[in-house]
Amino acid sequence: MYLDYNATTPLDRRVFEIMAPYMTERWGNSSSPYRFGNQARIALEKGRARVAECIGAETGEIVFCASGTEADNLAVRGVAAALRTRGNHIVTSSVEHHAVLYTCRALEAEGYRVTYLPVDDDGLVGLKELEKSLTPETILVTVMHANNETGVLQPVGEIARIARERGIVFHSDAVQTAGKLPGRLCGTGADLLSLSAHKFYGPKGVGALYVRKGTPISPRITGGPHEHGLRAGTENVPGIVGLAAALALAAESARAEAERLALLRDRFENRVLEAVPGTRVNGRGAPRVPNTSNLSFDAVDGESIVLGLDLGGICVSTGSACSTGDPEPSHVLLAMGLSPKEAQGSIRVSLGRHTEEKELDAAVDTLAQTVARLRAISSI
Ligand code: PLP
């Protein structure tokens, strides 16, 4: 039973069928001037137009790259470099994905000043704190749309407004919302948005950055005119075709799927709270994406729960897949005020297209047994 859809999702078979010809028959380089190149270029540009339509952008505002991590890097480093002479201050939150957090830390080593905004007990950034942090030197605000560990949705519309009023560029990592929420992402008002195909049933190793027309940004990878000069390198045409198809399919069913998953998630959480004493749901008081549940259990280690559930055939995680093997407690949960012990007693359950009520009910039973067994052992 796979309950870790925030780590990755299975490739939609319909998407695979659409991608396959671009690996086997139409394998041209999209920069070549003859027919193979033209075929690839047409597919690439159709993909770009499709992504733009799904998020409410113009076609020329989409830059394809190799991952969500790369999109985040291009946004943060690209804007920081382009505006270096205007200022050196960046504002982010303390709960960002490492793709943003570590990039900001690296920029600090290069002489930028970074403010890491705190969050409240539910994981929300405060707008007052954000406003207070802004100075004439602030060139970029980067705050994620949904948190990958808790699903908590930041007030990005408000953040975009505050940044725009002051002429500050605003980037949002939308990797965990693209394809999951109805509505067009550009409606958030962000100047830059990061997307990653493998989070919405597309292929791994392909991402996109939305760059609002006129946003100051300079390339991080040089070597050719690809992607409007913002990301050199021969485009991954099958991957891009796959990303675009997956996003369009996800957008078609986003509203119904979001409603279905929210019901399943709420039922799951209520049943766990009933069945397992000493449990809390992190971020429950905040708006959240409908598929994510982050749970803390007293007196047990999250890693042991994950291993115990794996023995029972259930896949969940302790947090970000990128932090697996990291003995440190989650920076997201610590920022929300959990003690290191509480943070270490937490797991993330993330639902998706193939999750059904019956199997989730079975997961609650296995979880309750696993926690009870681990608590019994730890109290010996
Ligand atoms: N940002 C967020 C919020 C994520 O959840 C992830 C992946 O877990 C990434 C960025 C990185 O995306 P990718 O795996 O495509 O590098």
GROMACS .gro file of C-alpha atoms and ligand atoms in nm:
model
  396
    1MET     CA    1   0.000   0.000   0.000
    2TYR     CA    2   0.173   0.314  -0.123
    3LEU     CA    3   0.101   0.618   0.097
    4ASP     CA    4   0.395   0.839   0.008
    5TYR     CA    5   0.266   1.032  -0.294
    6ASN     CA    6   0.447   1.348  -0.181
    7ALA     CA    7   0.779   1.167  -0.236
    8THR     CA    8   0.683   1.067  -0.588
    9THR     CA    9   0.391   0.935  -0.791
   10PRO     CA   10   0.370   0.650  -1.041
   11LEU     CA   11   0.388   0.753  -1.407
   12ASP     CA   12   0.037   0.768  -1.554
   13ARG     CA   13   0.022   0.500  -1.827
   14ARG     CA   14  -0.155   0.743  -2.062
   15VAL     CA   15   0.138   0.981  -2.016
   16PHE     CA   16   0.385   0.705  -2.090
   17GLU     CA   17   0.205   0.626  -2.419
   18ILE     CA   18   0.228   0.992  -2.521
   19MET     CA   19   0.599   1.009  -2.431
   20ALA     CA   20   0.712   0.682  -2.588
   21PRO     CA   21   0.726   0.791  -2.957
   22TYR     CA   22   0.960   1.077  -2.859
   23MET     CA   23   1.211   0.820  -2.733
   24THR     CA   24   1.183   0.571  -3.016
   25GLU     CA   25   1.072   0.733  -3.344
   26ARG     CA   26   1.075   1.111  -3.304
   27TRP     CA   27   1.408   1.135  -3.130
   28GLY     CA   28   1.543   1.446  -3.302
   29ASN     CA   29   1.723   1.735  -3.136
   30SER     CA   30   1.474   2.019  -3.104
   31SER     CA   31   1.743   2.266  -3.216
   32SER     CA   32   1.811   2.086  -3.549
   33PRO     CA   33   1.685   2.261  -3.864
   34TYR     CA   34   1.560   1.952  -4.054
   35ARG     CA   35   1.246   1.742  -4.014
   36PHE     CA   36   1.352   1.538  -3.709
   37GLY     CA   37   1.440   1.860  -3.533
   38ASN     CA   38   1.117   2.022  -3.641
   39GLN     CA   39   0.911   1.730  -3.506
   40ALA     CA   40   1.084   1.757  -3.170
   41ARG     CA   41   1.057   2.136  -3.163
   42ILE     CA   42   0.685   2.128  -3.239
   43ALA     CA   43   0.631   1.878  -2.955
   44LEU     CA   44   0.840   2.092  -2.721
   45GLU     CA   45   0.648   2.409  -2.801
   46LYS     CA   46   0.312   2.232  -2.779
   47GLY     CA   47   0.419   2.112  -2.436
   48ARG     CA   48   0.514   2.464  -2.337
   49ALA     CA   49   0.178   2.600  -2.454
   50ARG     CA   50  -0.005   2.326  -2.266
   51VAL     CA   51   0.176   2.393  -1.938
   52ALA     CA   52   0.120   2.767  -1.981
   53GLU     CA   53  -0.252   2.711  -2.033
   54CYS     CA   54  -0.281   2.483  -1.730
   55ILE     CA   55  -0.128   2.738  -1.495
   56GLY     CA   56  -0.267   3.053  -1.660
   57ALA     CA   57   0.063   3.181  -1.803
   58GLU     CA   58   0.179   3.294  -2.144
   59THR     CA   59   0.371   3.038  -2.349
   60GLY     CA   60   0.694   3.239  -2.337
   61GLU     CA   61   0.685   3.241  -1.956
   62ILE     CA   62   0.761   2.868  -1.916
   63VAL     CA   63   1.121   2.747  -1.879
   64PHE     CA   64   1.179   2.372  -1.875
   65CYS     CA   65   1.456   2.223  -1.663
   66ALA     CA   66   1.558   1.895  -1.502
   67SER     CA   67   1.373   1.897  -1.169
   68GLY     CA   68   1.189   2.093  -0.906
   69THR     CA   69   1.522   2.138  -0.731
   70GLU     CA   70   1.670   2.294  -1.042
   71ALA     CA   71   1.368   2.520  -1.090
   72ASP     CA   72   1.410   2.643  -0.730
   73ASN     CA   73   1.782   2.700  -0.785
   74LEU     CA   74   1.724   2.890  -1.108
   75ALA     CA   75   1.461   3.109  -0.944
   76VAL     CA   76   1.653   3.193  -0.626
   77ARG     CA   77   2.006   3.214  -0.765
   78GLY     CA   78   1.891   3.364  -1.095
   79VAL     CA   79   1.702   3.655  -0.934
   80ALA     CA   80   1.972   3.707  -0.668
   81ALA     CA   81   2.238   3.737  -0.940
   82ALA     CA   82   2.028   3.960  -1.166
   83LEU     CA   83   1.952   4.204  -0.881
   84ARG     CA   84   2.287   4.193  -0.702
   85THR     CA   85   2.357   4.558  -0.769
   86ARG     CA   86   2.014   4.661  -0.635
   87GLY     CA   87   2.031   4.482  -0.302
   88ASN     CA   88   2.152   4.171  -0.124
   89HIS     CA   89   1.865   4.073   0.105
   90ILE     CA   90   1.648   3.765   0.053
   91VAL     CA   91   1.349   3.663   0.265
   92THR     CA   92   1.237   3.302   0.291
   93SER     CA   93   1.065   3.082   0.549
   94SER     CA   94   1.213   2.840   0.797
   95VAL     CA   95   1.000   2.554   0.658
   96GLU     CA   96   1.110   2.556   0.294
   97HIS     CA   97   1.220   2.244   0.110
   98HIS     CA   98   1.598   2.201   0.118
   99ALA     CA   99   1.608   2.294  -0.252
  100VAL     CA  100   1.534   2.651  -0.141
  101LEU     CA  101   1.677   2.643   0.211
  102TYR     CA  102   2.021   2.511   0.117
  103THR     CA  103   2.033   2.744  -0.183
  104CYS     CA  104   1.970   3.039   0.047
  105ARG     CA  105   2.241   2.915   0.283
  106ALA     CA  106   2.483   2.889  -0.009
  107LEU     CA  107   2.396   3.247  -0.108
  108GLU     CA  108   2.470   3.363   0.248
  109ALA     CA  109   2.821   3.226   0.202
  110GLU     CA  110   2.843   3.440  -0.112
  111GLY     CA  111   2.759   3.760   0.079
  112TYR     CA  112   2.378   3.777   0.058
  113ARG     CA  113   2.180   3.836   0.377
  114VAL     CA  114   1.889   3.597   0.431
  115THR     CA  115   1.595   3.626   0.672
  116TYR     CA  116   1.434   3.293   0.762
  117LEU     CA  117   1.079   3.380   0.871
  118PRO     CA  118   0.943   3.184   1.167
  119VAL     CA  119   0.610   3.001   1.146
  120ASP     CA  120   0.331   2.958   1.401
  121ASP     CA  121   0.227   2.629   1.563
  122ASP     CA  122   0.034   2.536   1.250
  123GLY     CA  123   0.328   2.605   1.022
  124LEU     CA  124   0.205   2.935   0.880
  125VAL     CA  125   0.428   3.231   0.800
  126GLY     CA  126   0.304   3.556   0.962
  127LEU     CA  127   0.234   3.842   0.723
  128LYS     CA  128   0.328   4.101   0.990
  129GLU     CA  129   0.667   3.933   1.035
  130LEU     CA  130   0.711   3.927   0.659
  131GLU     CA  131   0.635   4.300   0.630
  132LYS     CA  132   0.871   4.381   0.917
  133SER     CA  133   1.153   4.186   0.755
  134LEU     CA  134   1.146   4.378   0.426
  135THR     CA  135   1.406   4.651   0.371
  136PRO     CA  136   1.506   4.865   0.073
  137GLU     CA  137   1.779   4.603   0.020
  138THR     CA  138   1.527   4.317  -0.019
  139ILE     CA  139   1.534   4.180  -0.374
  140LEU     CA  140   1.353   3.848  -0.339
  141VAL     CA  141   1.090   3.679  -0.125
  142THR     CA  142   1.070   3.301  -0.167
  143VAL     CA  143   0.798   3.119   0.027
  144MET     CA  144   0.662   2.779  -0.072
  145HIS     CA  145   0.300   2.719  -0.171
  146ALA     CA  146   0.237   2.388   0.012
  147ASN     CA  147   0.477   2.229   0.254
  148ASN     CA  148   0.592   1.884   0.146
  149GLU     CA  149   0.591   1.742   0.502
  150THR     CA  150   0.269   1.884   0.646
  151GLY     CA  151   0.073   1.997   0.338
  152VAL     CA  152   0.025   2.339   0.501
  153LEU     CA  153  -0.062   2.606   0.244
  154GLN     CA  154   0.107   2.943   0.290
  155PRO     CA  155  -0.091   3.262   0.219
  156VAL     CA  156   0.091   3.312  -0.109
  157GLY     CA  157  -0.170   3.549  -0.256
  158GLU     CA  158  -0.114   3.790   0.034
  159ILE     CA  159   0.262   3.745   0.019
  160ALA     CA  160   0.257   3.822  -0.354
  161ARG     CA  161   0.060   4.140  -0.289
  162ILE     CA  162   0.299   4.258  -0.017
  163ALA     CA  163   0.602   4.190  -0.236
  164ARG     CA  164   0.448   4.352  -0.545
  165GLU     CA  165   0.359   4.672  -0.355
  166ARG     CA  166   0.727   4.712  -0.275
  167GLY     CA  167   0.861   4.608  -0.614
  168ILE     CA  168   1.015   4.290  -0.471
  169VAL     CA  169   1.027   3.970  -0.678
  170PHE     CA  170   0.826   3.680  -0.530
  171HIS     CA  171   0.903   3.314  -0.598
  172SER     CA  172   0.693   3.025  -0.472
  173ASP     CA  173   0.789   2.658  -0.478
  174ALA     CA  174   0.463   2.505  -0.605
  175VAL     CA  175   0.603   2.154  -0.643
  176GLN     CA  176   0.350   2.013  -0.394
  177THR     CA  177   0.048   2.199  -0.529
  178ALA     CA  178   0.080   2.172  -0.908
  179GLY     CA  179  -0.184   1.927  -1.026
  180LYS     CA  180  -0.327   1.888  -0.673
  181LEU     CA  181  -0.545   2.195  -0.643
  182PRO     CA  182  -0.814   2.321  -0.877
  183GLY     CA  183  -0.754   2.665  -1.029
  184ARG     CA  184  -0.460   2.814  -1.210
  185LEU     CA  185  -0.136   2.858  -1.020
  186CYS     CA  186  -0.062   3.198  -1.173
  187GLY     CA  187  -0.366   3.320  -0.982
  188THR     CA  188  -0.138   3.320  -0.675
  189GLY     CA  189   0.025   3.633  -0.815
  190ALA     CA  190   0.378   3.492  -0.780
  191ASP     CA  191   0.642   3.611  -1.027
  192LEU     CA  192   0.808   3.270  -1.035
  193LEU     CA  193   0.667   2.922  -0.967
  194SER     CA  194   0.853   2.589  -0.951
  195LEU     CA  195   0.694   2.265  -1.076
  196SER     CA  196   0.813   1.904  -1.090
  197ALA     CA  197   0.652   1.641  -1.316
  198HIS     CA  198   0.703   1.338  -1.093
  199LYS     CA  199   0.478   1.483  -0.824
  200PHE     CA  200   0.175   1.478  -1.057
  201TYR     CA  201   0.206   1.136  -1.227
  202GLY     CA  202   0.459   1.256  -1.484
  203PRO     CA  203   0.817   1.136  -1.540
  204LYS     CA  204   1.108   1.195  -1.304
  205GLY     CA  205   1.390   1.431  -1.396
  206VAL     CA  206   1.187   1.709  -1.555
  207GLY     CA  207   1.061   2.032  -1.406
  208ALA     CA  208   0.949   2.376  -1.510
  209LEU     CA  209   0.986   2.730  -1.385
  210TYR     CA  210   0.720   2.989  -1.458
  211VAL     CA  211   0.888   3.328  -1.501
  212ARG     CA  212   0.648   3.620  -1.529
  213LYS     CA  213   0.736   3.838  -1.826
  214GLY     CA  214   0.978   4.114  -1.722
  215THR     CA  215   1.105   3.940  -1.407
  216PRO     CA  216   1.477   4.009  -1.365
  217ILE     CA  217   1.658   3.675  -1.377
  218SER     CA  218   1.986   3.552  -1.517
  219PRO     CA  219   2.073   3.195  -1.625
  220ARG     CA  220   2.258   2.956  -1.398
  221ILE     CA  221   2.345   2.708  -1.671
  222THR     CA  222   2.505   2.863  -1.978
  223GLY     CA  223   2.593   2.704  -2.309
  224GLY     CA  224   2.325   2.778  -2.563
  225PRO     CA  225   2.008   2.969  -2.646
  226HIS     CA  226   1.769   2.700  -2.521
  227GLU     CA  227   1.475   2.793  -2.303
  228HIS     CA  228   1.482   3.164  -2.386
  229GLY     CA  229   1.849   3.172  -2.290
  230LEU     CA  230   1.763   3.089  -1.927
  231ARG     CA  231   1.860   2.723  -1.919
  232ALA     CA  232   2.109   2.594  -2.173
  233GLY     CA  233   2.112   2.226  -2.271
  234THR     CA  234   1.931   2.010  -2.527
  235GLU     CA  235   1.574   1.981  -2.406
  236ASN     CA  236   1.439   1.654  -2.270
  237VAL     CA  237   1.157   1.637  -2.524
  238PRO     CA  238   0.995   1.309  -2.405
  239GLY     CA  239   1.011   1.436  -2.046
  240ILE     CA  240   0.861   1.771  -2.138
  241VAL     CA  241   0.585   1.611  -2.344
  242GLY     CA  242   0.519   1.389  -2.041
  243LEU     CA  243   0.518   1.679  -1.795
  244ALA     CA  244   0.269   1.871  -2.007
  245ALA     CA  245   0.038   1.572  -2.059
  246ALA     CA  246   0.049   1.479  -1.689
  247LEU     CA  247  -0.029   1.834  -1.579
  248ALA     CA  248  -0.322   1.859  -1.822
  249LEU     CA  249  -0.463   1.526  -1.702
  250ALA     CA  250  -0.419   1.623  -1.337
  251ALA     CA  251  -0.587   1.959  -1.399
  252GLU     CA  252  -0.889   1.786  -1.556
  253SER     CA  253  -0.961   1.588  -1.242
  254ALA     CA  254  -0.810   1.824  -0.980
  255ARG     CA  255  -1.135   1.945  -0.828
  256ALA     CA  256  -1.299   1.604  -0.791
  257GLU     CA  257  -0.974   1.442  -0.675
  258ALA     CA  258  -0.909   1.716  -0.418
  259GLU     CA  259  -1.257   1.666  -0.273
  260ARG     CA  260  -1.220   1.287  -0.267
  261LEU     CA  261  -0.878   1.302  -0.100
  262ALA     CA  262  -0.982   1.562   0.159
  263LEU     CA  263  -1.264   1.330   0.273
  264LEU     CA  264  -1.029   1.030   0.284
  265ARG     CA  265  -0.763   1.228   0.472
  266ASP     CA  266  -1.010   1.358   0.731
  267ARG     CA  267  -1.155   1.012   0.786
  268PHE     CA  268  -0.804   0.870   0.820
  269GLU     CA  269  -0.696   1.134   1.071
  270ASN     CA  270  -1.010   1.098   1.282
  271ARG     CA  271  -0.972   0.723   1.292
  272VAL     CA  272  -0.604   0.742   1.388
  273LEU     CA  273  -0.679   0.994   1.666
  274GLU     CA  274  -0.945   0.756   1.797
  275ALA     CA  275  -0.740   0.438   1.767
  276VAL     CA  276  -0.402   0.563   1.889
  277PRO     CA  277  -0.382   0.760   2.214
  278GLY     CA  278  -0.104   1.020   2.236
  279THR     CA  279  -0.134   1.129   1.875
  280ARG     CA  280  -0.152   1.475   1.719
  281VAL     CA  281  -0.199   1.598   1.364
  282ASN     CA  282   0.053   1.865   1.272
  283GLY     CA  283  -0.075   2.170   1.084
  284ARG     CA  284  -0.438   2.069   1.125
  285GLY     CA  285  -0.546   2.422   1.211
  286ALA     CA  286  -0.412   2.564   0.885
  287PRO     CA  287  -0.536   2.532   0.527
  288ARG     CA  288  -0.369   2.226   0.375
  289VAL     CA  289  -0.342   2.043   0.045
  290PRO     CA  290  -0.600   1.764   0.067
  291ASN     CA  291  -0.368   1.465   0.043
  292THR     CA  292  -0.117   1.515   0.324
  293SER     CA  293  -0.128   1.414   0.687
  294ASN     CA  294   0.159   1.463   0.930
  295LEU     CA  295   0.117   1.275   1.258
  296SER     CA  296   0.317   1.278   1.582
  297PHE     CA  297   0.302   0.988   1.827
  298ASP     CA  298   0.416   1.015   2.189
  299ALA     CA  299   0.696   0.784   2.301
  300VAL     CA  300   0.779   0.625   1.966
  301ASP     CA  301   1.033   0.692   1.698
  302GLY     CA  302   0.894   0.782   1.353
  303GLU     CA  303   1.169   0.588   1.178
  304SER     CA  304   1.066   0.272   1.368
  305ILE     CA  305   0.702   0.327   1.270
  306VAL     CA  306   0.804   0.360   0.903
  307LEU     CA  307   1.003   0.035   0.923
  308GLY     CA  308   0.723  -0.140   1.113
  309LEU     CA  309   0.464  -0.032   0.857
  310ASP     CA  310   0.693  -0.145   0.575
  311LEU     CA  311   0.689  -0.493   0.729
  312GLY     CA  312   0.311  -0.471   0.711
  313GLY     CA  313   0.332  -0.373   0.342
  314ILE     CA  314   0.262  -0.001   0.391
  315CYS     CA  315   0.489   0.273   0.255
  316VAL     CA  316   0.495   0.606   0.442
  317SER     CA  317   0.783   0.834   0.536
  318THR     CA  318   0.915   1.037   0.826
  319GLY     CA  319   0.916   1.354   0.620
  320SER     CA  320   1.089   1.463   0.306
  321ALA     CA  321   1.222   1.176   0.090
  322CYS     CA  322   1.530   1.391   0.036
  323SER     CA  323   1.605   1.375   0.411
  324THR     CA  324   1.581   0.997   0.441
  325GLY     CA  325   1.878   0.871   0.637
  326ASP     CA  326   1.920   1.213   0.799
  327PRO     CA  327   1.918   1.152   1.177
  328GLU     CA  328   1.825   1.516   1.245
  329PRO     CA  329   1.461   1.582   1.338
  330SER     CA  330   1.255   1.761   1.070
  331HIS     CA  331   1.338   2.133   1.047
  332VAL     CA  332   0.974   2.191   0.951
  333LEU     CA  333   0.832   2.037   1.269
  334LEU     CA  334   1.096   2.203   1.488
  335ALA     CA  335   1.003   2.540   1.334
  336MET     CA  336   0.639   2.466   1.426
  337GLY     CA  337   0.743   2.439   1.791
  338LEU     CA  338   0.764   2.062   1.832
  339SER     CA  339   1.042   1.938   2.058
  340PRO     CA  340   1.316   1.730   1.890
  341LYS     CA  341   1.161   1.421   2.052
  342GLU     CA  342   0.813   1.502   1.924
  343ALA     CA  343   0.950   1.578   1.578
  344GLN     CA  344   1.131   1.247   1.577
  345GLY     CA  345   0.808   1.066   1.665
  346SER     CA  346   0.636   1.184   1.347
  347ILE     CA  347   0.539   1.034   1.013
  348ARG     CA  348   0.402   1.173   0.688
  349VAL     CA  349   0.117   0.992   0.514
  350SER     CA  350   0.038   1.125   0.168
  351LEU     CA  351  -0.253   0.997  -0.037
  352GLY     CA  352  -0.299   0.988  -0.412
  353ARG     CA  353  -0.493   0.872  -0.714
  354HIS     CA  354  -0.485   0.504  -0.625
  355THR     CA  355  -0.569   0.541  -0.255
  356GLU     CA  356  -0.901   0.391  -0.150
  357GLU     CA  357  -1.104   0.408   0.168
  358LYS     CA  358  -1.084   0.034   0.241
  359GLU     CA  359  -0.706   0.021   0.226
  360LEU     CA  360  -0.674   0.336   0.436
  361ASP     CA  361  -0.893   0.180   0.703
  362ALA     CA  362  -0.664  -0.123   0.700
  363ALA     CA  363  -0.365   0.113   0.729
  364VAL     CA  364  -0.515   0.264   1.047
  365ASP     CA  365  -0.536  -0.083   1.204
  366THR     CA  366  -0.177  -0.169   1.110
  367LEU     CA  367  -0.059   0.170   1.234
  368ALA     CA  368  -0.236   0.129   1.569
  369GLN     CA  369  -0.084  -0.218   1.615
  370THR     CA  370   0.263  -0.098   1.514
  371VAL     CA  371   0.260   0.198   1.753
  372ALA     CA  372   0.126  -0.017   2.039
  373ARG     CA  373   0.398  -0.279   1.978
  374LEU     CA  374   0.675  -0.019   1.963
  375ARG     CA  375   0.550   0.153   2.278
  376ALA     CA  376   0.540  -0.180   2.460
  377ILE     CA  377   0.900  -0.254   2.360
  378SER     CA  378   1.024   0.095   2.451
  379SER     CA  379   0.865   0.079   2.796
  380ILE     CA  380   1.035  -0.254   2.881
  381PLP     N1  381   1.020   2.137  -0.355
  381PLP     C1  382   0.932   2.063  -0.287
  381PLP     C2  383   0.830   2.130  -0.201
  381PLP     C3  384   0.937   1.923  -0.295
  381PLP     O1  385   0.850   1.850  -0.225
  381PLP     C4  386   1.036   1.863  -0.377
  381PLP     C5  387   1.049   1.716  -0.382
  381PLP     O2  388   1.026   1.647  -0.287
  381PLP     C6  389   1.123   1.946  -0.449
  381PLP     C7  390   1.113   2.082  -0.436
  381PLP     C8  391   1.227   1.889  -0.538
  381PLP     O3  392   1.172   1.839  -0.656
  381PLP     P1  393   1.256   1.733  -0.745
  381PLP     O4  394   1.240   1.602  -0.677
  381PLP     O5  395   1.191   1.736  -0.879
  381PLP     O6  396   1.396   1.782  -0.747
   0.00000   0.00000   0.00000
